[in-house]
Coordinates of C-alpha atoms and ligand atoms in Angstrom, one line a residue:
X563 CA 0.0 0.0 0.0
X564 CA 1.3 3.7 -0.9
X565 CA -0.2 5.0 2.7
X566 CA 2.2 6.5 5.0
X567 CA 2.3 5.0 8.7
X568 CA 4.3 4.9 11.1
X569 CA 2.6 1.4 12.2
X570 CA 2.3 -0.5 8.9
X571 CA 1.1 -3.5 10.7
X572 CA -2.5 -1.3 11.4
X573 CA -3.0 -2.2 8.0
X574 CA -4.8 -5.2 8.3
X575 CA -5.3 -7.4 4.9
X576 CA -6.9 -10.6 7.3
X577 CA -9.7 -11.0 9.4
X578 CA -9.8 -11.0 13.1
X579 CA -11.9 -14.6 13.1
X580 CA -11.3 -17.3 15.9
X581 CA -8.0 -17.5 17.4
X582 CA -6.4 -14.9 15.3
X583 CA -5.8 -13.5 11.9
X584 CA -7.0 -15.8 8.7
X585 CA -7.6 -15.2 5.2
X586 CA -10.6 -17.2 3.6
X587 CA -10.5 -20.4 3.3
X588 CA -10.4 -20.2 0.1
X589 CA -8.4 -17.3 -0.2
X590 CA -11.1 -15.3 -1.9
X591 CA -10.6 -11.7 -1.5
X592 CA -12.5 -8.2 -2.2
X593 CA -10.6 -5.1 -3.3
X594 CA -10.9 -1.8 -1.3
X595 CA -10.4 1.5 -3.4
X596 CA -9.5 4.9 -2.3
X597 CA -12.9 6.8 -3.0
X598 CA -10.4 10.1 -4.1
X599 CA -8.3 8.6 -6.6
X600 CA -9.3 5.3 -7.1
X601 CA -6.1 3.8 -6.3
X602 CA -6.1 0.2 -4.6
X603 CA -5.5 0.4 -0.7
X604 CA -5.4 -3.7 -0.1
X605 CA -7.7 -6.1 -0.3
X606 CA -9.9 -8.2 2.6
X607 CA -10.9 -11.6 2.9
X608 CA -14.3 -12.5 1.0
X609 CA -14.9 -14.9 4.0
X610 CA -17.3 -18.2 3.3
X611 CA -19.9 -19.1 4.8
X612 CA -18.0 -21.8 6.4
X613 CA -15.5 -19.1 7.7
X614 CA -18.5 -17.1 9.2
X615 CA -20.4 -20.1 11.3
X616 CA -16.9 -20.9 12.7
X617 CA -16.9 -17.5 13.7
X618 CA -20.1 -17.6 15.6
X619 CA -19.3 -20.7 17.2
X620 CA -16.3 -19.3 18.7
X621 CA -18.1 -16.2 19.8
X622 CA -20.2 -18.4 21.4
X623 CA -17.7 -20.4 23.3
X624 CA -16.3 -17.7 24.5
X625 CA -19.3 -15.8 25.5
X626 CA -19.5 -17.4 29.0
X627 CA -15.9 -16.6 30.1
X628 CA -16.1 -13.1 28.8
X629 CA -19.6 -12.7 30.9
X630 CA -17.8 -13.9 34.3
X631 CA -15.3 -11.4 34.2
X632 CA -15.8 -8.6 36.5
X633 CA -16.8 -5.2 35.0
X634 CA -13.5 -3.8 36.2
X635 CA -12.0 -6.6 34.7
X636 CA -13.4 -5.8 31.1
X637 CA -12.7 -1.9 31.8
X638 CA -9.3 -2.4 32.2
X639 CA -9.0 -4.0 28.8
X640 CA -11.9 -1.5 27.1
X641 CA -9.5 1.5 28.7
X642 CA -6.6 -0.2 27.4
X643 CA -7.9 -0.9 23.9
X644 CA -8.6 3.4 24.3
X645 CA -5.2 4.1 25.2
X646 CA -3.8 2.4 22.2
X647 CA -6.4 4.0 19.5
X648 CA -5.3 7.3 21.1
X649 CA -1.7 6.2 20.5
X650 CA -2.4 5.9 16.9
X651 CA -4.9 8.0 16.0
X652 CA -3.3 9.8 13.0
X653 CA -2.8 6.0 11.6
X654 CA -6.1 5.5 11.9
X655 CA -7.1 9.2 10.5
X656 CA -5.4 8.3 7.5
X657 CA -6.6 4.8 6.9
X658 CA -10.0 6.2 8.0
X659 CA -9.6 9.1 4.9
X660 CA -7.8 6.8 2.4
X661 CA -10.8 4.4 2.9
X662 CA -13.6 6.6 3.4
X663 CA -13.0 10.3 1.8
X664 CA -13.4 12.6 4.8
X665 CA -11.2 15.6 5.6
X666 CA -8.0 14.1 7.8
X667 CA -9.7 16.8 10.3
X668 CA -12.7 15.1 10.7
X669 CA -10.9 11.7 10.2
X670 CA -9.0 12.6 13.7
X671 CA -12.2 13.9 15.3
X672 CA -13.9 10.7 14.3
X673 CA -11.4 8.6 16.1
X674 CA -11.5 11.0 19.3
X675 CA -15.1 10.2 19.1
X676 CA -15.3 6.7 18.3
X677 CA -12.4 6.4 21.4
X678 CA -14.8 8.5 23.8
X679 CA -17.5 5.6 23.8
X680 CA -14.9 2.7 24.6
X681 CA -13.9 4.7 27.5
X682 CA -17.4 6.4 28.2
X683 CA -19.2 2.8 28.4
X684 CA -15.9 1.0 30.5
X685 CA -16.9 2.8 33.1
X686 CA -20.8 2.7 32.2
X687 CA -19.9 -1.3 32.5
X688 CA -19.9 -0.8 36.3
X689 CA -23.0 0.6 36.7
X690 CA -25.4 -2.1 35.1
X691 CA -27.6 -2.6 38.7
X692 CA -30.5 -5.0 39.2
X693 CA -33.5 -4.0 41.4
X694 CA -34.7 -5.7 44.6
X695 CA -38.8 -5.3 44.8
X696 CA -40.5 -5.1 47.6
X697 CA -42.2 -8.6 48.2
X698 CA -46.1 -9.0 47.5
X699 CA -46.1 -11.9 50.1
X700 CA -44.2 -11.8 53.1
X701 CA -42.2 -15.3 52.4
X702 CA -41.3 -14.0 48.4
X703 CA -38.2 -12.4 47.5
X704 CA -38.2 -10.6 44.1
X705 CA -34.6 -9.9 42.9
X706 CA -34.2 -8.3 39.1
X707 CA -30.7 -9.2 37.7
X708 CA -29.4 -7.7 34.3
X709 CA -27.7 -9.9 32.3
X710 CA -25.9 -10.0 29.0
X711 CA -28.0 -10.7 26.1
X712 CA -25.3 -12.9 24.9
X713 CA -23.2 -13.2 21.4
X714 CA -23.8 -10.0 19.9
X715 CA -23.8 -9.2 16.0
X716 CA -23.0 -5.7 14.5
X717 CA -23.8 -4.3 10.9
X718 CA -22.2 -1.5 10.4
X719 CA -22.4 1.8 7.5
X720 CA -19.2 3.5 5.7
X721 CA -20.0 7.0 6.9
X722 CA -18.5 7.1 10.3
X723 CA -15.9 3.8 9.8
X724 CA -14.6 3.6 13.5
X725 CA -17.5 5.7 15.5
X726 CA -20.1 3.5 14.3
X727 CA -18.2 0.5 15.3
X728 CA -17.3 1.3 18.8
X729 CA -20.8 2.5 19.9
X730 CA -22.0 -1.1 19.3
X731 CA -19.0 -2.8 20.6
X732 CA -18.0 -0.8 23.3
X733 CA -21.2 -1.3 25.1
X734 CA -21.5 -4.9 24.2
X735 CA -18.2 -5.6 25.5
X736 CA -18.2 -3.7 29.0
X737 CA -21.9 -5.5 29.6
X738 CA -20.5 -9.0 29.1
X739 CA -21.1 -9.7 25.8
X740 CA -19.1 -10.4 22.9
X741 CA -19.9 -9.2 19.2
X742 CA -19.0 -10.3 15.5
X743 CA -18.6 -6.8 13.6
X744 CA -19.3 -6.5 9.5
X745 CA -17.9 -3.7 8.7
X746 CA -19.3 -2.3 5.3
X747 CA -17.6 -2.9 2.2
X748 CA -16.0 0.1 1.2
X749 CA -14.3 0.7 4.9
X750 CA -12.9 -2.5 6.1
X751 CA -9.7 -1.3 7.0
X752 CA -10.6 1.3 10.1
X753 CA -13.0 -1.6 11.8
X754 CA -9.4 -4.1 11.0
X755 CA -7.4 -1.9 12.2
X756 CA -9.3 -1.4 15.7
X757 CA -8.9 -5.2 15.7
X758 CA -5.6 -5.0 15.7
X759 CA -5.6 -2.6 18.4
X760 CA -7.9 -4.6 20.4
X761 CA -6.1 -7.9 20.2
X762 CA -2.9 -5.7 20.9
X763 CA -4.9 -4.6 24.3
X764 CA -5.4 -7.8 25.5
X765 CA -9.1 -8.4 24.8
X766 CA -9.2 -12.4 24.4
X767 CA -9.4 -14.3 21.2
X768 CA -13.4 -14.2 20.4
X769 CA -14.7 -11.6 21.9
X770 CA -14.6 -8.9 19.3
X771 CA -14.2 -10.8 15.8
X772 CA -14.1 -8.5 12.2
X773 CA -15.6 -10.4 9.4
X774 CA -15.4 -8.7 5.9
X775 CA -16.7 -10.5 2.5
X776 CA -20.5 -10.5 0.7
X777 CA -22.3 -8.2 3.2
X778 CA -25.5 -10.9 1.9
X779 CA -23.7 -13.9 3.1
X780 CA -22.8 -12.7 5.8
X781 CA -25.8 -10.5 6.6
X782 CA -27.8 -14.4 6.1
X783 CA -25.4 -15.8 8.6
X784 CA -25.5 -13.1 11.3
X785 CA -29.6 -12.7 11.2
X786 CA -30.4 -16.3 11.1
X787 CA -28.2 -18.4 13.4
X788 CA -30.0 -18.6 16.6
X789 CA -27.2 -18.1 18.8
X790 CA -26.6 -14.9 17.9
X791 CA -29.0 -13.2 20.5
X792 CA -29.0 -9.5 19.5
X793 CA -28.3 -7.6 16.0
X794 CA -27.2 -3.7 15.9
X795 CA -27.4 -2.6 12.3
X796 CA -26.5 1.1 11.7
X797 CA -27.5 2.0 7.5
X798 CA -30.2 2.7 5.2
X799 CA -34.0 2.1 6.0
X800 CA -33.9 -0.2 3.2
X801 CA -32.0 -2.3 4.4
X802 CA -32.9 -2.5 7.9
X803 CA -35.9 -4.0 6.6
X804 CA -34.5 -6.7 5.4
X805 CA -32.5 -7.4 8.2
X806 CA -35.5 -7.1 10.4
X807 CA -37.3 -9.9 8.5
X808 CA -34.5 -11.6 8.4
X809 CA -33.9 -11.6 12.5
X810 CA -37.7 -12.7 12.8
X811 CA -37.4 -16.7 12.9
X812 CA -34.6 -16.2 15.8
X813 CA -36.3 -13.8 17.3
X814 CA -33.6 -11.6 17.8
X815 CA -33.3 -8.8 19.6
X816 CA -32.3 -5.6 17.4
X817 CA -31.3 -1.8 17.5
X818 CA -31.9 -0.1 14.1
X819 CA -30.2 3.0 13.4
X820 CA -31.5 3.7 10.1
X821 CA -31.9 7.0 7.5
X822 CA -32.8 10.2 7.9
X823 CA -34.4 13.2 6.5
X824 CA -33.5 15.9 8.5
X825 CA -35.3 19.2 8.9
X826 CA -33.5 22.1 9.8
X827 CA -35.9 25.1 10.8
X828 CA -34.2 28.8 10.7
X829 CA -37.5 31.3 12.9
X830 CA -37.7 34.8 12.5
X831 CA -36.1 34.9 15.8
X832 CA -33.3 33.2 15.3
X833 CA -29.8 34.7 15.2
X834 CA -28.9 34.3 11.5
X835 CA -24.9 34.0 11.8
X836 CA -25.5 31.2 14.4
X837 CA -27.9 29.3 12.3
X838 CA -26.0 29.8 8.8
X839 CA -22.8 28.0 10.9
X840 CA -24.9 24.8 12.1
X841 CA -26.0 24.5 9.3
X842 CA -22.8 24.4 7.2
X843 CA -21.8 22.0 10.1
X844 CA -24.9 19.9 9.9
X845 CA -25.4 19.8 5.9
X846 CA -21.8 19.5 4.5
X847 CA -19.9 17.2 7.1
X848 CA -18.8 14.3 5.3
X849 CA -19.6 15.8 2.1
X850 CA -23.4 15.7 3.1
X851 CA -23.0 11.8 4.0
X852 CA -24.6 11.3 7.2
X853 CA -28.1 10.5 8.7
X854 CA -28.5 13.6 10.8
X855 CA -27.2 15.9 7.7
X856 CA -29.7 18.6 7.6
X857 CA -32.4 17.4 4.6
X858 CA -34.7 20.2 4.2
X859 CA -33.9 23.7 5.0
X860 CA -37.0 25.5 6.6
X861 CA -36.7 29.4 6.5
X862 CA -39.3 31.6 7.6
X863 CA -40.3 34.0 5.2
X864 CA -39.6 37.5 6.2
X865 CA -35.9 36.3 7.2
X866 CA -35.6 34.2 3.8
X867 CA -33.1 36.5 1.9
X868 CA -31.1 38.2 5.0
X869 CA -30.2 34.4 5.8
X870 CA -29.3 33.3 2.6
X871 CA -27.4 36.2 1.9
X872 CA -25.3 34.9 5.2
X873 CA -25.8 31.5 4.2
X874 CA -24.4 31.6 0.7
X875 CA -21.4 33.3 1.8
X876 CA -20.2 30.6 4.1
X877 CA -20.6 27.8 1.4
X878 CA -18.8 29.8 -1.0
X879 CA -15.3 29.6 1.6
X880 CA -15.6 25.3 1.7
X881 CA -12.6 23.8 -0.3
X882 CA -13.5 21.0 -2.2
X883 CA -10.6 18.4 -3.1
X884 CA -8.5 15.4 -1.4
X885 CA -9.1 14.8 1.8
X886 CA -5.4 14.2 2.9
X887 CA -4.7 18.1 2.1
X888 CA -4.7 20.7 4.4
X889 CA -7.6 22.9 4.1
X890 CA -10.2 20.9 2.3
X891 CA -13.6 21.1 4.0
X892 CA -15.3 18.5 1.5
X893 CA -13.7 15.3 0.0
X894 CA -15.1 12.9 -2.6
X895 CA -18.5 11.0 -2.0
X896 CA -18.5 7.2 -1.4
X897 CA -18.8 5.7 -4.9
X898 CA -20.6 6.5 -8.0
X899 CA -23.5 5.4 -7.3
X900 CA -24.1 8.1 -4.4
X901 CA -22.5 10.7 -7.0
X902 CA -25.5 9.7 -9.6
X903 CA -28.5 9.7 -7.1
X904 CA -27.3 13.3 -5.9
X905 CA -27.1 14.6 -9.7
X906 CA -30.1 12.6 -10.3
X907 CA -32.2 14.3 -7.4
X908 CA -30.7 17.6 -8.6
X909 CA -31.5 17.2 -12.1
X910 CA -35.3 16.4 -10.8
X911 CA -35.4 19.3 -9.0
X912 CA -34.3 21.7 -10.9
X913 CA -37.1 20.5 -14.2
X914 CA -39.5 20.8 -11.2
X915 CA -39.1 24.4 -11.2
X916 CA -36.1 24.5 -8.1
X917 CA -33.8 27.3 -8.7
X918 CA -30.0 27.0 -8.5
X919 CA -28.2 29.5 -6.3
X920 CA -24.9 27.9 -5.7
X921 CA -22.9 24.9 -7.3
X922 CA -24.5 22.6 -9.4
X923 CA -21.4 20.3 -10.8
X924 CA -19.0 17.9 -9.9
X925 CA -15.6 19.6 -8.7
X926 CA -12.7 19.1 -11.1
X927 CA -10.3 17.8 -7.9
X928 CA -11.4 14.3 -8.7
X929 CA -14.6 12.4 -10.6
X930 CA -16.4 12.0 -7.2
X931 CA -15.9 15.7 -5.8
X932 CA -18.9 17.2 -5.8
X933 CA -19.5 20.8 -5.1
X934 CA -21.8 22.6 -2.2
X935 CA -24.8 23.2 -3.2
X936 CA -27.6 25.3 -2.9
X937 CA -31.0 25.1 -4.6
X938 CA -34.0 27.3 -3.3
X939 CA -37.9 27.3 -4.4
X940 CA -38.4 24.2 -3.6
X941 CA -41.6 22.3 -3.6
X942 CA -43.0 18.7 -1.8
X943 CA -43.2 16.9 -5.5
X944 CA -39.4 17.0 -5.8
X945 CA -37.8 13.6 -5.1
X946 CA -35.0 16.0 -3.1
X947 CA -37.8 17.0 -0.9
X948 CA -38.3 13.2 0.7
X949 CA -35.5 11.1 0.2
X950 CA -32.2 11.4 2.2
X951 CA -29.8 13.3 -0.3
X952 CA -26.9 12.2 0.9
X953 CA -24.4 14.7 -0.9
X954 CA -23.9 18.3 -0.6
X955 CA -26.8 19.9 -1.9
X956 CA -28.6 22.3 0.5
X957 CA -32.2 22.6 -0.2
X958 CA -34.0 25.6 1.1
X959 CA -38.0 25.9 1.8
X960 CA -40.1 28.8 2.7
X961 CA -42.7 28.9 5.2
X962 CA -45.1 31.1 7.1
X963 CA -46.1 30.0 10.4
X964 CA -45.0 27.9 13.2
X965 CA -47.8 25.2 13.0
X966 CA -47.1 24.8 9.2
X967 CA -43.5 24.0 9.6
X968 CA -43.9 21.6 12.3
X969 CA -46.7 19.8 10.2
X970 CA -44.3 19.8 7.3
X971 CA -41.2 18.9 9.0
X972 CA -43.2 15.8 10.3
X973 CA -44.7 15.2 6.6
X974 CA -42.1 12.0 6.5
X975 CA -41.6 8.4 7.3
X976 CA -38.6 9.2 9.0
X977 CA -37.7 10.2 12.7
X978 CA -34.2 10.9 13.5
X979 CA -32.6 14.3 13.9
X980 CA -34.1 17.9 13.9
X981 CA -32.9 21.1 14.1
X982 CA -34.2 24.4 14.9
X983 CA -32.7 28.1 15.4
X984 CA -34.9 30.4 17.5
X985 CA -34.7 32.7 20.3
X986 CA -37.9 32.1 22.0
X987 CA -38.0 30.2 24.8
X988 CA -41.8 29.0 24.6
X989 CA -41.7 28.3 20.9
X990 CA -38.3 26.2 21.8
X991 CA -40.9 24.3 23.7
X992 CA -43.5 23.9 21.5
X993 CA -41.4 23.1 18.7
X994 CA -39.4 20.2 20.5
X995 CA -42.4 18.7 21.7
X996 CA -44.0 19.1 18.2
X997 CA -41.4 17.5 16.1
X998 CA -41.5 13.6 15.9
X999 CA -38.1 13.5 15.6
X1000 CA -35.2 11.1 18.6
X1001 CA -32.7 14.0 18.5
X1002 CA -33.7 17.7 18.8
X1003 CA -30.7 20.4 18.1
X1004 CA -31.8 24.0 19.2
X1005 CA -29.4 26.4 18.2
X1006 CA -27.2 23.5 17.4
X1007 CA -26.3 21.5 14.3
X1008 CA -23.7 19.3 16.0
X1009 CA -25.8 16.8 18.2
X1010 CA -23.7 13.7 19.0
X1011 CA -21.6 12.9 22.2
X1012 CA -21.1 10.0 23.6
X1013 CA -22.9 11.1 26.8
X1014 CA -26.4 11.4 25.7
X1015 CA -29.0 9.1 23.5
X1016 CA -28.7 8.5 20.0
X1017 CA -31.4 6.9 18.4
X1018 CA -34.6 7.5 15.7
X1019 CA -38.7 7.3 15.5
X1020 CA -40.7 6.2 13.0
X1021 CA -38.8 5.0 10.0
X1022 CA -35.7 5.5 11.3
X1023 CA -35.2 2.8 13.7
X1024 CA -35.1 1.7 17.6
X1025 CA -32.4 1.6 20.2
X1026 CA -30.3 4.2 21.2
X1027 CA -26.9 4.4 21.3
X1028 CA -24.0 6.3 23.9
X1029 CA -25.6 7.4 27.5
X1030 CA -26.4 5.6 30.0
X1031 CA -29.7 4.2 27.6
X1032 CA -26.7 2.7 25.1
X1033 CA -25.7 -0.3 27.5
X1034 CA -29.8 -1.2 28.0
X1035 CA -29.5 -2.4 24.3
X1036 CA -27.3 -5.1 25.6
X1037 CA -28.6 -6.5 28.7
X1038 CA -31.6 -8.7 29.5
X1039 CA -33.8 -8.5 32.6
X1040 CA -34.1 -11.6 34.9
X1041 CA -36.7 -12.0 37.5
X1042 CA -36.3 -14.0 40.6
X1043 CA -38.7 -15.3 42.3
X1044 CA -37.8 -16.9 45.7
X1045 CA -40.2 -18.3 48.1
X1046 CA -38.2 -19.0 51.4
X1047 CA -40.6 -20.1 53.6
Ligands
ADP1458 P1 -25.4 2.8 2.9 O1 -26.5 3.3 2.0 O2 -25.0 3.6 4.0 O3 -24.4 2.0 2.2 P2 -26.5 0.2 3.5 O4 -27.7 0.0 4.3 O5 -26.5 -0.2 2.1 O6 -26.2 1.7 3.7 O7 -25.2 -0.5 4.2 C1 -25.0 -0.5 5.6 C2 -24.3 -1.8 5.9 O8 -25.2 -2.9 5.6 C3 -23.0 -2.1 5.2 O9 -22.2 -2.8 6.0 C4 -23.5 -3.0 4.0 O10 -22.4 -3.8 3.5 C5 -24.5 -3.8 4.8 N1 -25.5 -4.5 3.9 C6 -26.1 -4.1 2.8 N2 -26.9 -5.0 2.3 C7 -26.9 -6.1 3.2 C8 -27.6 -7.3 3.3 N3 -28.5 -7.7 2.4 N4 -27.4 -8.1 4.4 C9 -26.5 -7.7 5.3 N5 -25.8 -6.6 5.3 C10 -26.0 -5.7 4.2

């Protein structure tokens, strides 16, 4: 590989399967492209199906040892494995940007990120208490215990490569249980690489295994086998339902984290600057690739031109180009399929009657760079208006009243982020309450941490993910009943 790092070995071309490091077994391998330049990074196993059930058998083995540890125990190793992604965060940064696209600036803050829930649910790990209830006859003793749900399976998007790992594993791990990761196809090398740092940390042979390969075979394997007890999928609606259906016959538990078509609601009241910077935070972070990218652009009428005036300027300062280069704001998108749905949802908009204020075109840095956008007279007939874009385009709508917007931001199937700028406190109320949305931003288009909930309505899925709510997803409730007469 042409990547400088100072730790080559974080480079991972095998899987982390079973005792160690193994190719397929029959040597079958996928190809992983840099999304910039197209160059070849490496290749990963295309694991077998054969390769995948030996997986989940050893997950399983070792599911009951992992469980008897104490949660201090599995802390230790969960800080440790912390301590050495912090040690080789700008390797990771640059696999994480060779793989993915992303500015090497958001690449580092990613890992920061993705580090802070290891650490945030070692600790979290300690605190998973069981309930004593106060006996209904006086020779019963009821006693709640939380358990692990067992061996764990996670599904996992190319967005955020690392961050969407370790908010599924970290929690899994510190409450007992261990977890297969599928990473997705395009970013294999960030999820390897933590497995290298994981082994290197001590965390035994089994208890976090990276499979890469068909994501369909393995998706089959993962969803069907019955003792996997619990799936976390992070990705597109679409396929969520599939993967829903398919965990039916097992009767799996699940956490769906799944699209999203963000509003983002400027009032009257708003202050203007503030609101034009979240949302040039919240629409064109990784190039518009995210789930809580701001989808729809809201702005009340009487403010419409003073806020695009501010608006406009700001986009016009983002560099578009390689993400390894200082000072580029927006690298390539994914592949070219994403590149084609966001001309294609342009194009529709614009023979609908959308007018083009700002970009428009691909960027001549590289056949995926695309540049900011920003469209304006927008209407609900446009494909742009309901599906998640994806990509960089900013699509502005008008509206009159409060009611109105809140019935229109709610006019989709999907439930996951909202944002709104205003300076009232009782409409901040009203409008919270209103919106059918997991995650409410006011005055705020940056919304993740790792100490509070993450997690959709509707559409967009179940579970939550970080807080003190992320480690529920992976315990079970036991009751005992003891008569001790
Ligand atoms: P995106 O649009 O972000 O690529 P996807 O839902 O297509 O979202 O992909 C998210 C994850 O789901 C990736 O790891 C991908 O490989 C995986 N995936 C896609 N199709 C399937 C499937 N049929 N079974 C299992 N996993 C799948």
């Amino acid at each position: 590989s042409t990547l400088q790092l100072s730790n080559p070995d974080l480079l991972k071309q095998s899987c982390l399967i079973k005792d160690g490091w193994h190719a397929a077994s029959d040597e079958a391998t996928l190809e992983v492209n840099n999304p910039f330049n197209g160059e070849l990074i490496g290749t990963v196993p295309s694991l077998t199906t054969k390769d995948v059930n030996d997986a989940v058998a050893y997950s399983h083995e070792v599911q009951t040892a992992w469980a008897a540890k104490t949660a201090q125990e599995r802390a230790d190793l969960l800080q440790k494995w912390a301590d050495l992604i912090d040690a080789n965060k700008e390797d990771l940064a640059i696999i994480m940007t060779a793989e993915q696209g992303k500015p090497l600036t958001e690449s580092r803050g990613e890992v920061g990120y993705a580090n802070s829930f290891i650490r945030w649910f070692a600790e979290e790990g300690k605190r998973v208490y069981g309930d004593v209830i106060p006996a209904n006859k006086s020779q019963l003793r009821h006693v709640i215990l939380k358990q692990p749900v067992g061996v764990c399976a996670a599904i996992t998007p190319w967005n955020f490569p690392a961050a969407m790992i370790t908010r599924k594993a970290a929690p899994a791990l510190a409450a007992g249980c261990t977890m297969i990761i599928k990473p997705a196809t395009e970013t294999p090398f960030s999820a390897l690489a933590l497995g290298v740092l994981a082994e290197q940390a001590g965390i035994p042979a089994g208890v976090i295994q990276v499979v890469t390969g068909k994501a369909s075979t393995i998706g089959d394997i993962l969803t069907g086998d019955a003792r996997i007890h619990k799936l976390s999928f992070t990705g597109s609606t679409e396929v969520g339902r599939t993967l829903m259906a398919q965990c039916a016959p097992t009767i799996k538990k699940l956490s769906l984290e799944l699209g999203g078509n963000a509003p983002f609601i400027v009032f009257d009241d708003a202050d203007l600057e503030a609101a034009a910077d979240g949302l040039i935070a919240s629409k064109y972070r990784n190039a518009g690739q995210t789930c809580v990218c701001a989808n729809r652009i809201y702005v009340q009428d009487s403010i419409k031109d003073q806020f695009l005036d501010v608006f406009v300027k700001k986009v016009a300062e983002l560099n578009v180009g390689n993400g390894m280069d200082d000072g580029v704001d927006i690298g390539p998108l994914i592949n070219q399929k994403a590149l084609e749905k966001v001309q294609a949802l342009l194009k529709d908009a614009l023979d609908k009657g959308a007018t083009l204020i700002a970009g428009g075109s691909t960027n001549n840095a590289s056949e995926l760079t695309y540049n900011p956008t920003v469209i304006t007279d927008i209407s609900h007939d446009m494909d742009i208006a309901s599906e998640e874009i994806f990509g960089p385009i900013a699509t502005i709508f008008t509206f009159k009243d409060e009611a109105e917007v809140i019935r229109q931001a709610n006019d989709t199937i999907y439930g996951l982020a909202a944002y709104f700028y205003s300076g009232d406190y009782a409409r901040s109320w009203r409008v919270t309450e209103g919106l059918e949305y997991g995650i409410i931003g006011h005055n705020t288009g940056l919304i993740s941490t790792e100490v509070a909930p993450f997690g959709g309505v509707k559409q967009s899925g179940f579970g939550r993910e970080g807080s003190k709510y992320g480690i529920e997803e992976y315990v079970v409730t036991k009751y005992w009943c003891s008569d001790i007469s």
